[in-house]
Coordinates of C-alpha atoms in Angstrom, one line a residue:
M14 CA -12.1 -30.0 14.5
N15 CA -9.9 -28.7 11.6
Y16 CA -11.3 -25.5 10.6
K17 CA -10.1 -23.5 7.6
T18 CA -11.0 -19.9 6.8
L19 CA -11.7 -19.1 3.1
I20 CA -11.2 -15.5 2.0
G21 CA -11.6 -14.2 -1.5
L22 CA -11.3 -10.6 -2.6
E23 CA -13.0 -8.6 -5.4
I24 CA -11.1 -5.4 -6.2
H25 CA -12.3 -2.7 -8.6
V26 CA -9.6 -0.3 -9.7
E27 CA -10.2 2.7 -11.8
L28 CA -7.7 3.2 -14.6
S29 CA -6.0 6.6 -15.1
T30 CA -6.7 7.2 -18.6
K31 CA -7.4 10.8 -19.8
S32 CA -10.8 9.7 -21.2
K33 CA -13.6 7.5 -20.2
M34 CA -13.9 3.8 -21.3
F35 CA -16.3 4.3 -24.3
C36 CA -16.3 7.9 -25.1
G37 CA -14.1 11.1 -25.2
C38 CA -15.3 12.7 -21.8
K39 CA -12.6 13.5 -19.4
N40 CA -11.8 11.0 -16.8
E41 CA -11.1 13.5 -13.9
F42 CA -11.8 13.3 -10.2
G43 CA -13.2 16.4 -8.5
S44 CA -14.9 18.1 -11.3
A45 CA -18.3 20.1 -10.8
P46 CA -21.1 17.4 -10.9
N47 CA -22.4 16.3 -14.2
T48 CA -19.8 18.3 -16.2
N49 CA -17.8 15.4 -17.8
V50 CA -20.7 13.8 -19.5
C51 CA -22.0 13.2 -23.1
P52 CA -24.8 11.2 -24.9
V53 CA -22.7 7.9 -24.8
C54 CA -21.8 7.8 -21.1
L55 CA -25.5 9.1 -20.2
G56 CA -26.9 6.1 -22.3
H57 CA -29.0 8.4 -24.9
P58 CA -30.6 6.3 -27.5
G59 CA -28.5 5.7 -30.6
A60 CA -25.2 6.8 -29.0
L61 CA -22.5 4.2 -29.8
P62 CA -19.7 3.2 -27.7
V63 CA -16.1 3.1 -28.8
M64 CA -13.4 1.2 -26.8
N65 CA -10.6 3.2 -25.2
K66 CA -7.4 1.6 -26.5
K67 CA -5.3 3.0 -23.7
A68 CA -7.8 1.4 -21.2
L69 CA -7.1 -1.9 -23.0
E70 CA -3.4 -1.5 -22.7
Y71 CA -3.6 -0.7 -19.1
A72 CA -5.7 -3.8 -18.4
I73 CA -3.1 -6.0 -20.2
M74 CA -0.3 -4.3 -18.3
A75 CA -2.1 -5.3 -15.0
G76 CA -2.6 -9.0 -16.3
L77 CA 1.1 -9.2 -17.1
S78 CA 2.2 -7.8 -13.7
F79 CA 0.0 -10.3 -12.0
N80 CA 1.2 -13.4 -14.1
C81 CA -2.0 -13.8 -16.0
D82 CA -2.7 -15.4 -19.3
I83 CA -3.9 -12.8 -21.8
R84 CA -6.7 -13.6 -24.0
N85 CA -6.0 -12.9 -27.8
S86 CA -9.7 -12.3 -28.6
F87 CA -12.7 -11.2 -26.4
K88 CA -16.1 -9.7 -26.4
M89 CA -17.9 -7.2 -24.2
D90 CA -21.2 -8.1 -22.6
R91 CA -24.2 -6.3 -21.1
K92 CA -25.0 -6.8 -17.4
K93 CA -28.5 -5.6 -16.8
Y94 CA -29.8 -4.0 -13.7
F95 CA -31.9 -1.1 -12.9
Y96 CA -30.3 1.5 -10.5
P97 CA -30.4 5.3 -10.8
D98 CA -26.6 5.4 -11.1
L99 CA -26.7 3.3 -14.3
T100 CA -28.3 5.4 -17.0
K101 CA -28.4 2.7 -19.7
G102 CA -30.1 0.2 -17.5
Y103 CA -27.1 -2.1 -18.1
Q104 CA -23.3 -2.1 -17.5
I105 CA -20.7 -2.9 -20.3
T106 CA -18.6 -5.6 -18.7
Q107 CA -17.1 -9.0 -19.5
Q108 CA -18.8 -12.1 -18.4
D109 CA -17.4 -15.4 -19.9
M110 CA -14.4 -14.1 -22.0
P111 CA -12.4 -12.0 -19.4
L112 CA -9.3 -10.4 -20.8
C113 CA -6.9 -11.9 -18.3
E114 CA -7.1 -15.3 -16.4
N115 CA -5.1 -17.5 -14.1
G116 CA -2.6 -15.1 -12.4
Y117 CA -1.4 -14.9 -8.8
V118 CA -0.2 -12.4 -6.3
E119 CA 2.5 -13.4 -3.8
V120 CA 2.3 -12.9 0.1
H121 CA 4.7 -13.7 3.0
T122 CA 3.5 -16.3 5.5
D123 CA 5.1 -17.9 8.5
E124 CA 5.6 -21.0 6.1
G125 CA 7.4 -18.9 3.3
I126 CA 5.9 -17.3 0.1
K127 CA 2.4 -18.3 -0.6
K128 CA 0.9 -17.6 -4.0
I129 CA -2.7 -16.2 -4.0
G130 CA -4.5 -17.3 -7.2
L131 CA -6.4 -14.8 -9.5
I132 CA -9.5 -16.2 -11.3
R133 CA -9.6 -13.3 -13.6
I134 CA -9.1 -9.6 -14.4
H135 CA -11.7 -8.2 -16.6
M136 CA -12.7 -4.7 -18.0
E137 CA -15.9 -2.8 -17.5
E138 CA -17.2 0.8 -17.0
D139 CA -18.0 2.5 -13.6
T140 CA -21.3 3.7 -12.7
G141 CA -22.4 7.2 -11.6
K142 CA -22.3 8.3 -7.9
S143 CA -25.2 8.6 -5.6
I144 CA -25.1 11.5 -3.0
H145 CA -27.6 11.4 -0.1
N146 CA -28.2 14.9 1.4
E147 CA -29.4 15.9 4.8
E148 CA -33.0 16.6 3.5
G149 CA -33.2 12.7 2.6
N150 CA -32.9 13.2 -1.1
T151 CA -30.6 11.3 -3.4
L152 CA -28.6 13.3 -6.1
L153 CA -26.7 11.7 -8.9
D154 CA -23.4 12.8 -10.4
Y155 CA -22.7 11.0 -13.6
N156 CA -19.0 12.3 -14.1
R157 CA -17.9 8.8 -12.8
A158 CA -20.3 7.0 -15.2
G159 CA -18.1 5.3 -18.0
V160 CA -14.8 5.5 -16.2
P161 CA -12.6 2.7 -17.2
L162 CA -12.5 -0.1 -14.5
I163 CA -10.6 -3.4 -14.1
E164 CA -12.2 -5.9 -11.7
I165 CA -9.6 -8.3 -10.1
V166 CA -11.1 -11.4 -8.6
S167 CA -9.0 -13.7 -6.4
K168 CA -9.3 -17.4 -5.6
P169 CA -10.6 -17.9 -2.0
E170 CA -7.1 -18.9 -0.9
M171 CA -6.4 -16.3 1.9
S172 CA -6.6 -17.8 5.4
N173 CA -6.6 -14.8 7.5
A174 CA -6.9 -11.0 7.7
D175 CA -3.1 -10.6 7.6
E176 CA -2.8 -12.4 4.3
A177 CA -5.6 -10.4 2.8
R178 CA -4.1 -7.1 4.0
E179 CA -0.7 -7.9 2.6
F180 CA -2.4 -9.2 -0.7
L181 CA -4.2 -5.8 -1.0
E182 CA -1.0 -3.9 -0.3
N183 CA 1.1 -5.8 -2.8
L184 CA -1.6 -5.4 -5.5
K185 CA -1.9 -1.7 -4.7
E186 CA 1.7 -0.8 -4.9
T187 CA 2.3 -3.0 -8.1
L188 CA -0.7 -1.0 -9.8
K189 CA 1.0 2.2 -8.5
F190 CA 4.4 1.0 -9.8
I191 CA 3.1 0.4 -13.4
G192 CA 1.3 3.7 -13.4
I193 CA -2.2 2.7 -14.5
S194 CA -4.2 3.8 -11.5
D195 CA -3.5 6.2 -8.5
V196 CA -5.3 3.6 -6.4
K197 CA -6.8 6.2 -3.9
M198 CA -9.3 4.3 -1.8
E199 CA -10.5 7.7 -0.4
Q200 CA -11.5 8.9 -3.9
G201 CA -12.9 5.5 -4.9
S202 CA -10.1 4.6 -7.4
L203 CA -9.7 1.4 -5.4
R204 CA -12.6 -0.5 -4.0
C205 CA -12.6 -3.8 -2.3
D206 CA -15.3 -6.4 -1.5
V207 CA -14.6 -9.5 0.7
N208 CA -16.2 -13.0 0.4
I209 CA -15.5 -15.1 3.5
N210 CA -16.7 -18.4 5.0
I211 CA -15.3 -21.4 7.0
L212 CA -14.8 -24.9 6.2
D213 CA -14.6 -27.9 8.5
E214 CA -11.9 -30.0 6.6
D215 CA -12.9 -33.2 8.5
S216 CA -16.5 -33.2 7.7
D217 CA -16.7 -30.8 4.6
F218 CA -19.4 -28.8 6.5
K219 CA -19.2 -25.1 5.6
T220 CA -20.9 -21.9 6.4
K221 CA -22.4 -19.9 3.6
I222 CA -20.5 -17.1 2.0
T223 CA -20.8 -13.6 3.4
E224 CA -20.0 -10.7 1.0
I225 CA -18.7 -7.6 2.8
K226 CA -19.2 -4.4 0.8
N227 CA -18.4 -0.7 1.3
L228 CA -14.9 -1.1 2.6
N229 CA -13.2 2.2 2.3
S230 CA -9.8 1.4 3.8
F231 CA -7.3 -1.5 4.2
K232 CA -7.9 -1.1 8.1
A233 CA -11.7 -1.6 7.5
V234 CA -11.0 -4.7 5.4
Y235 CA -8.7 -6.2 8.1
K236 CA -11.3 -5.5 10.9
A237 CA -14.2 -6.7 9.0
I238 CA -12.5 -10.0 8.3
I239 CA -11.5 -10.5 11.9
F240 CA -15.1 -9.8 12.9
E241 CA -16.7 -12.2 10.4
E242 CA -14.1 -15.0 11.0
K243 CA -15.1 -14.9 14.7
R244 CA -18.9 -14.8 13.8
H245 CA -18.5 -17.7 11.3
L246 CA -16.5 -19.7 13.8
E247 CA -19.5 -19.5 16.2
M248 CA -21.8 -20.5 13.4
M249 CA -19.5 -23.5 12.8
K250 CA -19.5 -24.6 16.4
N251 CA -23.4 -24.5 16.5
K252 CA -23.5 -26.3 13.1
D253 CA -25.3 -23.2 11.7
V254 CA -24.6 -22.6 7.9
G255 CA -26.1 -19.2 8.2
Y256 CA -27.2 -17.2 5.2
K257 CA -25.7 -16.1 2.0
E258 CA -25.8 -12.5 2.5
T259 CA -24.4 -9.1 1.9
R260 CA -23.0 -7.0 4.9
R261 CA -21.4 -3.8 5.3
W262 CA -18.7 -2.7 7.8
D263 CA -19.9 0.0 10.4
D264 CA -17.0 1.9 12.0
A265 CA -19.2 3.1 14.9
S266 CA -20.0 -0.4 16.2
N267 CA -17.0 -2.1 15.0
S268 CA -19.0 -4.8 13.4
T269 CA -20.6 -5.8 10.2
V270 CA -24.3 -5.0 9.4
V271 CA -26.7 -7.0 7.2
M272 CA -27.6 -5.2 4.0
R273 CA -29.6 -8.0 2.3
R274 CA -29.8 -11.7 2.1
K275 CA -29.6 -13.6 -1.0
E276 CA -32.1 -16.4 -1.4
E277 CA -31.1 -16.9 -5.0
G278 CA -28.2 -15.8 -7.3
S279 CA -28.7 -12.5 -9.1
D280 CA -30.2 -12.8 -12.7
Y281 CA -28.3 -10.1 -14.6
R282 CA -29.7 -11.4 -17.9
F283 CA -26.2 -11.1 -19.5
S284 CA -26.1 -10.7 -23.2
V285 CA -23.4 -9.8 -25.8
E286 CA -22.7 -6.1 -26.3
G287 CA -23.8 -5.9 -29.9
D288 CA -22.4 -2.3 -30.4
I289 CA -18.7 -3.4 -29.7
P290 CA -17.4 -6.1 -32.2
I291 CA -15.2 -9.0 -31.0
T292 CA -11.7 -7.5 -30.4
F293 CA -8.5 -9.1 -31.4
V294 CA -5.3 -8.5 -29.3
E295 CA -2.1 -9.5 -31.4
D296 CA 0.8 -11.3 -29.6
S297 CA 3.1 -8.5 -30.9
L298 CA 1.1 -5.9 -28.8
I299 CA 1.2 -8.1 -25.7
G300 CA 5.0 -8.5 -26.3
E301 CA 5.5 -4.9 -26.7
I302 CA 3.5 -4.0 -23.5
K303 CA 5.4 -6.7 -21.6
N304 CA 8.8 -5.5 -22.7
N305 CA 8.0 -1.8 -21.7
L306 CA 6.6 -2.8 -18.2
P307 CA 8.6 -1.0 -15.5
E308 CA 10.6 -2.8 -12.9
L309 CA 8.2 -4.6 -10.5
P310 CA 8.5 -4.8 -6.7
S311 CA 9.7 -8.3 -6.8
Q312 CA 12.4 -7.5 -9.3
L313 CA 13.3 -4.4 -7.6
M314 CA 13.9 -6.4 -4.2
K315 CA 16.3 -8.8 -5.8
R316 CA 18.2 -6.0 -7.5
F317 CA 18.5 -3.9 -4.3
V318 CA 19.9 -7.0 -2.4
K319 CA 22.6 -7.6 -5.1
E320 CA 23.4 -4.0 -6.2
Y321 CA 23.3 -2.3 -2.6
N322 CA 24.2 -5.3 -0.4
I323 CA 21.4 -4.7 1.9
S324 CA 19.3 -7.5 3.7
E325 CA 16.3 -9.1 1.9
Y326 CA 14.0 -7.7 4.7
D327 CA 15.1 -4.2 4.2
A328 CA 15.0 -4.6 0.4
D329 CA 11.6 -6.0 0.6
I330 CA 10.2 -3.0 2.5
L331 CA 12.0 -0.5 0.3
S332 CA 10.7 -2.1 -3.0
R333 CA 7.0 -2.1 -1.9
N334 CA 6.5 1.5 -2.5
K335 CA 7.3 3.2 -5.9
Y336 CA 8.2 6.6 -4.3
L337 CA 10.1 5.1 -1.5
S338 CA 12.2 2.9 -3.6
S339 CA 13.1 5.7 -5.9
Y340 CA 13.8 8.1 -3.0
F341 CA 16.2 5.4 -1.6
E342 CA 18.1 4.9 -4.8
I343 CA 18.7 8.8 -5.3
V344 CA 19.8 9.3 -1.8
A345 CA 22.0 5.9 -1.7
K346 CA 23.8 7.1 -4.9
E347 CA 24.6 10.5 -3.4
V348 CA 25.6 9.3 0.1
Q349 CA 27.4 6.2 -1.2
D350 CA 26.4 4.2 1.8
P351 CA 23.2 2.2 1.1
K352 CA 23.1 0.6 4.5
L353 CA 23.2 3.9 6.4
V354 CA 20.4 5.3 4.0
S355 CA 18.2 2.2 4.5
N356 CA 18.6 2.2 8.3
W357 CA 17.5 5.8 8.6
L358 CA 14.7 5.5 6.0
L359 CA 13.2 2.2 7.5
S360 CA 13.5 3.5 11.2
D361 CA 13.2 7.2 11.7
V362 CA 11.7 8.4 8.4
L363 CA 9.1 5.8 8.0
R364 CA 8.1 6.0 11.8
R365 CA 7.5 9.8 11.1
V366 CA 5.4 9.0 7.9
K367 CA 3.2 6.5 9.9
E368 CA 2.8 9.1 12.9
A369 CA 1.9 11.8 10.3
E370 CA -0.6 9.2 8.7
I371 CA 0.4 10.2 5.2
E372 CA 1.6 8.4 2.0
F373 CA 5.4 8.5 1.4
E374 CA 5.0 10.5 -1.7
E375 CA 3.5 13.3 0.6
V376 CA 6.9 13.7 2.5
K377 CA 8.1 17.3 2.3
M378 CA 11.7 16.4 2.9
E379 CA 13.6 16.6 -0.4
S380 CA 16.0 13.8 -1.3
K381 CA 18.8 16.2 -1.7
N382 CA 18.5 17.6 1.8
F383 CA 18.0 14.1 3.3
A384 CA 21.3 13.1 1.6
K385 CA 23.1 16.1 3.0
L386 CA 21.9 15.1 6.6
L387 CA 23.2 11.6 6.2
K388 CA 26.5 12.9 4.9
L389 CA 26.9 15.0 8.0
I390 CA 26.2 12.0 10.1
K391 CA 28.5 9.8 7.9
N392 CA 31.4 12.2 8.2
K393 CA 30.9 12.6 11.9
D394 CA 30.2 16.4 11.5
I395 CA 27.2 15.7 13.7
N396 CA 26.4 12.7 16.0
N397 CA 23.3 10.4 15.6
N398 CA 21.3 12.3 18.4
T399 CA 21.8 15.6 16.7
G400 CA 20.9 13.9 13.5
K401 CA 17.6 12.7 14.9
K402 CA 16.6 16.3 16.3
V403 CA 17.5 17.8 12.8
L404 CA 15.6 15.1 11.0
R405 CA 12.5 15.9 13.1
K406 CA 12.5 19.4 11.9
L407 CA 13.6 18.6 8.4
F408 CA 10.6 16.3 7.9
E409 CA 8.3 19.0 8.8
E410 CA 9.9 22.2 7.1
N411 CA 12.5 21.0 4.5
F412 CA 15.7 23.1 4.6
D413 CA 19.5 22.8 3.9
P414 CA 20.8 20.8 6.9
E415 CA 24.5 21.9 6.1
E416 CA 23.4 25.5 6.6
Y417 CA 21.2 24.8 9.5
V418 CA 23.7 22.9 11.8
K419 CA 26.4 25.7 11.2
E420 CA 23.9 28.3 11.9
K421 CA 22.8 26.6 15.2
G422 CA 26.2 25.6 16.2
L423 CA 25.6 21.9 16.1
I424 CA 28.7 20.8 14.4
Q425 CA 30.3 17.8 16.4
V426 CA 33.6 18.4 18.4
N427 CA 36.2 15.9 17.3
D428 CA 39.2 17.6 18.6
D429 CA 40.9 15.1 21.0
S430 CA 42.4 17.7 23.1
V431 CA 39.0 19.4 23.8
L432 CA 37.2 16.0 24.3
E433 CA 40.1 14.8 26.7
K434 CA 39.7 17.9 28.9
I435 CA 36.0 17.3 29.2
V436 CA 36.6 13.6 30.0
D437 CA 39.1 14.4 32.6
E438 CA 36.6 16.8 34.4
V439 CA 33.9 14.4 34.4
L440 CA 36.0 11.5 35.7
A441 CA 37.3 13.8 38.4
N442 CA 33.7 14.7 39.5
N443 CA 32.5 11.1 39.4
P444 CA 34.7 8.7 41.3
E445 CA 31.9 6.6 42.5
S446 CA 30.9 5.9 39.0
I447 CA 34.4 4.7 38.1
N448 CA 34.4 2.3 41.1
D449 CA 30.8 1.0 39.9
Y450 CA 32.3 0.3 36.5
K451 CA 35.3 -1.5 37.9
N452 CA 32.9 -3.5 40.1
G453 CA 31.0 -4.8 37.1
K454 CA 28.2 -2.3 36.8
D455 CA 28.3 -1.6 32.9
R456 CA 25.6 1.1 33.2
A457 CA 28.1 3.3 34.9
L458 CA 29.9 3.7 31.6
G459 CA 27.0 5.0 29.9
F460 CA 26.4 7.6 32.8
L461 CA 30.0 8.9 32.4
V462 CA 29.5 9.2 28.6
G463 CA 26.1 10.9 29.2
Q464 CA 27.7 13.4 31.5
C465 CA 30.5 14.0 28.8
M466 CA 27.8 14.8 26.3
K467 CA 26.0 17.1 28.8
A468 CA 29.2 18.9 29.5
S469 CA 29.8 19.3 25.7
K470 CA 26.2 20.5 25.2
G471 CA 25.6 17.6 22.9
K472 CA 28.4 18.5 20.6
G473 CA 31.1 15.9 21.6
N474 CA 31.7 12.6 19.8
P475 CA 30.1 10.0 21.9
Q476 CA 32.3 7.2 20.4
K477 CA 35.4 9.2 21.2
F478 CA 34.2 9.9 24.7
N479 CA 33.5 6.1 25.3
E480 CA 37.0 5.1 24.0
M481 CA 38.8 7.9 26.1
I482 CA 36.9 6.9 29.4
L483 CA 37.7 3.2 28.9
K484 CA 41.3 3.9 28.3
K485 CA 41.7 6.1 31.4
I486 CA 39.9 4.0 33.9
S487 CA 41.0 0.4 32.7

């Protein structure tokens, strides 16, 4: 059997405009409930929507960044359904004339770069937020109603959870780079639904599509895909097409749970939004937005390789995060050693970021202080081990490393006469290790260097110790 997993994603992204999509209310997270509302976003009779030009420009920026065709004219539509969080009884969205079409997002696979196609990016408004309290009541906060959204719909061209995760990471960082959204999943600024099924390429038999909703993290997306892929494989082996259904991810059971089954497609009774006329987008506006786009991650990676002479692998990681890439450039120009900066950022610093479970932009360590630390290492004022210890503290507290190493007496000893005296004492006290080294036991050299470092209280230059020992015992 030749099975193929088909994964498509639908991503809703809140745009970081100052006001809502069709009214002047503030677009602000965390305000007191129902304070950023007006007759337009509450759907009062007779209130007329007016399109937010900045939201339109942001949507075009997203389309251009993901290689889409931009439509020169479009309409808005009414998508009708009756939920308490939708005060008008319909959502203003785009049905058959999306603003952006036919783009792609690149991901890395074992076979090389793979382009995941985008069907569309369209504009719409967000709904209110339902809050379920302990008494069993549902409260409604309409501050989010009318917030500008773009919905990004991919083709079902991802084959596994790794591709889906990288797709989301690349998409998220690109949106952050161009500055149109803060893409904070924990605040609902980025929300993702997964569509998944499996095809037997030999017989064209395939399972029915499962939609997974309410995924609040990339980790949840990854785990949900893994779970559903296994479930669909079992269905495939039993020649069971399953049901077209919506599921949610349950962290407690590490599984998806059925929410509802879809016997038929939803009938939203789409109609043209009569209160908003057809909108025309001039080529000159699209060209102006394109010319003012910031440097995108793919462009940044190529420049880093050329300008800083670092590996493509390092440049790729550094260019994926807007704040990390900017931090790298600032420090690299100060230290004048891009490879040293890259090595420390990608190993020690990013490891600490991961352990702290924070985003890079939350790092307390100022770039100027990190640059000072690397200069101390580069100039051999401190050794690598001392540098790692200082970094551990600097990451947590942020201070001037130059003053700190002087105050703590951590400056590396480079005086040959001092180091040679230590080497002579260590060699005199460890004749067996000398013989071991001469008999081919290379670990003995590391032991002798370690004894020298211990005798110097960690302040000696390990490279010089190594050279002196070899010279004396060879």
